[in-house]
Coordinates of C-alpha atoms in Angstrom, one line a residue:
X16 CA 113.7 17.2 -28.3
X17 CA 113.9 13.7 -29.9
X18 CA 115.1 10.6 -28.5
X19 CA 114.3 6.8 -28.1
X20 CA 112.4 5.5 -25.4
X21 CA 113.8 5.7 -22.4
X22 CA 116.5 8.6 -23.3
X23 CA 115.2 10.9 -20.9
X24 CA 113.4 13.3 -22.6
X25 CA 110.1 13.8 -20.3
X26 CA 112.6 13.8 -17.4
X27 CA 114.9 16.3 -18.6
X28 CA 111.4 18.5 -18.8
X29 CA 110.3 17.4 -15.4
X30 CA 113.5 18.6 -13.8
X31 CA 113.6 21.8 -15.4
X32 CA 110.1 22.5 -14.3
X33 CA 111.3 20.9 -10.8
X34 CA 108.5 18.1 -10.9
X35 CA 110.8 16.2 -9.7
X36 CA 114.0 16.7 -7.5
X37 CA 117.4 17.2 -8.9
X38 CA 119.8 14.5 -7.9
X39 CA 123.0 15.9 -8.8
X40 CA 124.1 19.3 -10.9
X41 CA 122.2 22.1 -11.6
X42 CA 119.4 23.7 -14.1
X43 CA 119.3 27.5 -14.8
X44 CA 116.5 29.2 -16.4
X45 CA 117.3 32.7 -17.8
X46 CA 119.2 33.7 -14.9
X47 CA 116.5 31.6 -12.3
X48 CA 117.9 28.9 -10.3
X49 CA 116.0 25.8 -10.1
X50 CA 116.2 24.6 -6.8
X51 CA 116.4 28.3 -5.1
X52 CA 113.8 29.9 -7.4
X53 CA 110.7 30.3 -5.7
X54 CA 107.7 28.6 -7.1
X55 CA 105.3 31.8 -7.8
X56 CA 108.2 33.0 -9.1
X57 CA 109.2 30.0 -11.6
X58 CA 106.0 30.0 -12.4
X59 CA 105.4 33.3 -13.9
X60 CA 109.0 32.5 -16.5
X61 CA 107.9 28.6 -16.9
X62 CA 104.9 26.6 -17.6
X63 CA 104.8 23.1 -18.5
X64 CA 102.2 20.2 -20.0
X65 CA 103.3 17.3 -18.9
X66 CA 101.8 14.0 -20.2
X67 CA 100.3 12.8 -17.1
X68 CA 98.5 16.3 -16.5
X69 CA 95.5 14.7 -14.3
X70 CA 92.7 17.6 -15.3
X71 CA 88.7 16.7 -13.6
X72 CA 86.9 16.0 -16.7
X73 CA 83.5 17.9 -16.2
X74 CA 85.5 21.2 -16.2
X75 CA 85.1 23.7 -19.0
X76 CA 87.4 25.1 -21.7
X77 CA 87.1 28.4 -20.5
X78 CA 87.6 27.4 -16.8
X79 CA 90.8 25.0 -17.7
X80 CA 92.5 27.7 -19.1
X81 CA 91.7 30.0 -16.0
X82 CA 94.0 27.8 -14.2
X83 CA 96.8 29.5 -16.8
X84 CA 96.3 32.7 -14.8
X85 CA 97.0 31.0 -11.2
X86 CA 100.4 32.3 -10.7
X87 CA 99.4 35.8 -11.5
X88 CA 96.3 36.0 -9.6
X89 CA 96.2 33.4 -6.8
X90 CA 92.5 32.7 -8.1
X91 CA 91.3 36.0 -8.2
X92 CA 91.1 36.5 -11.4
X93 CA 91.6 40.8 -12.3
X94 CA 90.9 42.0 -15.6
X95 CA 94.2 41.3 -17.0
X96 CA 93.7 37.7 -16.7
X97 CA 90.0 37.5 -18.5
X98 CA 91.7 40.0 -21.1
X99 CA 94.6 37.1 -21.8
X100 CA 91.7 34.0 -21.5
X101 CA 90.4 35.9 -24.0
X102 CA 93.1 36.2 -25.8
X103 CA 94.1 32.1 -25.3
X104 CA 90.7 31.4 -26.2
X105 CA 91.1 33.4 -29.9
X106 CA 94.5 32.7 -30.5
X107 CA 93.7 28.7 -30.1
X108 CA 90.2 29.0 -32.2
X109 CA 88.4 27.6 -28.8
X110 CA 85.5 30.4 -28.7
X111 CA 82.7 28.2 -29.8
X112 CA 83.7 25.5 -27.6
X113 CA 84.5 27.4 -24.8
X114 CA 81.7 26.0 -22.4
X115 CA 82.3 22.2 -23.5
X116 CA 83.2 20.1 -20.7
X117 CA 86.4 18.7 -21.4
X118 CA 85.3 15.2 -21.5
X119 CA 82.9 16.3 -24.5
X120 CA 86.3 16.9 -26.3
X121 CA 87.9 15.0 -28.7
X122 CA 91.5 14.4 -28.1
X123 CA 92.5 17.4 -30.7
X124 CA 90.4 19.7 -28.9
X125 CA 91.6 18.5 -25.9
X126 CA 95.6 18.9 -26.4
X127 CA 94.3 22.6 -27.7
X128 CA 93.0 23.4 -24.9
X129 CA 95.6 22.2 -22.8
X130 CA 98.1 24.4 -24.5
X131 CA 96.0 27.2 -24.8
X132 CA 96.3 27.1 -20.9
X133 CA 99.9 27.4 -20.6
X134 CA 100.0 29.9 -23.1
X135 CA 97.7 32.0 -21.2
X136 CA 99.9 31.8 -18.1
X137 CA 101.9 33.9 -20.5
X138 CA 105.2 32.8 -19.7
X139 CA 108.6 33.0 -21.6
X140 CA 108.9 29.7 -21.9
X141 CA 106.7 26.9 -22.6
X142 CA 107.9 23.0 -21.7
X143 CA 105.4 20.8 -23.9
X144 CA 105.8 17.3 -23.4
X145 CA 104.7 15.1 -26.0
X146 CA 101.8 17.0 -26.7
X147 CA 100.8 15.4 -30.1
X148 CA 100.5 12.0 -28.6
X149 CA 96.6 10.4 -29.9
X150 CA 96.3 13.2 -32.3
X151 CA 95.6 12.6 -35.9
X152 CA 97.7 14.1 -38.5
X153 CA 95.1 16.8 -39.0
X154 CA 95.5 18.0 -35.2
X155 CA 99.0 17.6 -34.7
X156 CA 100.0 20.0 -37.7
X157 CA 97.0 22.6 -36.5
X158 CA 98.7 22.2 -33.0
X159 CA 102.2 22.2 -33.9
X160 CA 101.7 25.5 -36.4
X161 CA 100.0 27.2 -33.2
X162 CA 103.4 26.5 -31.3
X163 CA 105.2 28.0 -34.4
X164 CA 103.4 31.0 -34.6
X165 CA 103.8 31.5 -30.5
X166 CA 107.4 31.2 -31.2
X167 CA 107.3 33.8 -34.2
X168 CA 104.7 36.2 -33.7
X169 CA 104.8 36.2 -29.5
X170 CA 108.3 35.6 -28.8
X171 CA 108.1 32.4 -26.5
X172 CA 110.9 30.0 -26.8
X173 CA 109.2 26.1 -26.8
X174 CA 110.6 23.0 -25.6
X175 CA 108.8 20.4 -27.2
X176 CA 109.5 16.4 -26.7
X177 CA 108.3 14.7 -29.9
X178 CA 108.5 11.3 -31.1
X179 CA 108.0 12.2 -34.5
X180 CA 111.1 13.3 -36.1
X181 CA 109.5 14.9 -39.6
X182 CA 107.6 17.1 -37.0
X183 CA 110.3 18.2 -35.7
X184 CA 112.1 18.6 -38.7
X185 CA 109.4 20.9 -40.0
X186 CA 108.7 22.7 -37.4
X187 CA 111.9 23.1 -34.9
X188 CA 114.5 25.7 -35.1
X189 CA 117.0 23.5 -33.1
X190 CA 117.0 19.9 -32.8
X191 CA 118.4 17.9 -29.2
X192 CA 118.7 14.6 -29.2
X193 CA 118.7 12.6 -26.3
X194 CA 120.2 8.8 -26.3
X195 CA 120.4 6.8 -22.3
X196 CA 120.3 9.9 -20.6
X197 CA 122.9 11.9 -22.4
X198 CA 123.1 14.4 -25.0
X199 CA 124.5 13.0 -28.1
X200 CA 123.5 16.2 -31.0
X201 CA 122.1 19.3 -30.7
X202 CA 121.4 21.8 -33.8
X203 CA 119.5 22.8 -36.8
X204 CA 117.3 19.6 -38.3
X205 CA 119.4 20.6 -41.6
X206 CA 122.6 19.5 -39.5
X207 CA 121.4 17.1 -37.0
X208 CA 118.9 15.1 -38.7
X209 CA 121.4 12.6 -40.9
X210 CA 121.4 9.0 -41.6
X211 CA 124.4 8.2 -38.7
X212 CA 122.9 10.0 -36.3
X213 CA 119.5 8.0 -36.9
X214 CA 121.5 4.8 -36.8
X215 CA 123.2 5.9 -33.9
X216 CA 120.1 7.0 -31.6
X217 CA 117.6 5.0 -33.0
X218 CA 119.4 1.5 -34.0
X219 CA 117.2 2.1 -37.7
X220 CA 118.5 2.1 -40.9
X221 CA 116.1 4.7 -42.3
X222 CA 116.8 7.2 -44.9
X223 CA 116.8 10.6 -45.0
X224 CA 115.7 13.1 -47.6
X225 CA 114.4 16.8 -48.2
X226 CA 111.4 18.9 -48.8
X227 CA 111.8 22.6 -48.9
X228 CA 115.2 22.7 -47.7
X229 CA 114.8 20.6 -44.8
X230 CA 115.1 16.5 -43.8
X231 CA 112.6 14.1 -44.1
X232 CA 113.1 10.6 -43.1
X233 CA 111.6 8.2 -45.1
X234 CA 110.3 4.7 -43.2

């Protein structure tokens, strides 16, 4: 999900996640209600990172990502819920940090760990809300490629808001775009990614190329 500031990208999230209220219409989620679902219920389909996700800092990897396994085990964690920390803690390379405190972290580790989390709440679908924001380019394509291969290999279907376009263009099956609240294009980055539709959302005259079949857009 792309937009410019201000499009309603993080609030679109928020309401399907039911952080906040709907106003008006309604939200489904595979067949789920938003609004009538119950939470431990939404919970087990949906989990979300936010970007103001307030987490105490002299918590550990491995206890963060315990918090994953809330919905299923009210904090009593059975041995289904260690065997998928384990399995969070391999799939997101986290095992020799896994007793760090998280303000030992660096902001890579960090957004890993954070995603590791809501993968091992081991839901169908995973809201992620600007989660390459303060990464370098090293950790934003280790963290987007972990999305991708959640997507592939464990069948989740990710949301992701990003301000980077090329990220999304390399990495996104479908493309939304969202311009002053509204939805304005929605489909592959091959079709949706264009020069007009740039000028359109983002007031920007940049251009728009391709690498390995898909757009790039040059600055």
């Amino acid at each position: 999900m792309i937009g410019p500031n201000g499009a309603g990208k993080s609030t679109l999230l928020s309401l399907v996640a039911r952080l906040l209220p709907l106003q008006s219409g309604s939200v489904t989620v595979d067949g789920l209600k938003i609004g009538e679902v119950a939470n431990d219920i939404l919970a087990k389909n949906l989990a979300i990172l936010s970007q103001s996700n307030v987490i105490a800092p002299r918590l550990t990897i491995e206890q963060l990502i315990s918090f994953g396994r809330y919905p299923h085990s009210q904090g009593r964690l059975r041995d289904d819920c260690r065997a998928m920390i384990e399995q969070a803690i391999a799939r997101f390379e986290l095992g020799h940090l896994r007793h760090r405190m998280l303000d030992t972290l660096s902001g890579g580790q960090r957004q890993r760990a954070l995603v590791a989390m809501t993968y091992a709440q081991d839901t169908d679908y995973l809201l992620l809300d600007e989660p390459l924001n303060n990464l370098d380019i090293s950790a934003s394509r280790s963290l987007m490629q972990l999305v991708r291969q959640m997507v592939d290999q464990n069948g989740k279907t990710a949301v992701v808001v990003l301000h980077d376009i090329n990220y999304a263009c390399a990495y996104a099956d479908q493309i939304v775009v969202l311009t002053d609240g509204r939805l304005i294009a929605q489909g592959s980055p091959q079709t949706v990614i264009t020069e007009a539709l740039l000028a359109q959302a983002f007031d920007t005259d940049a251009q728009v190329g391709t690498h390995n079949g898909r757009p790039v857009v040059f600055a």
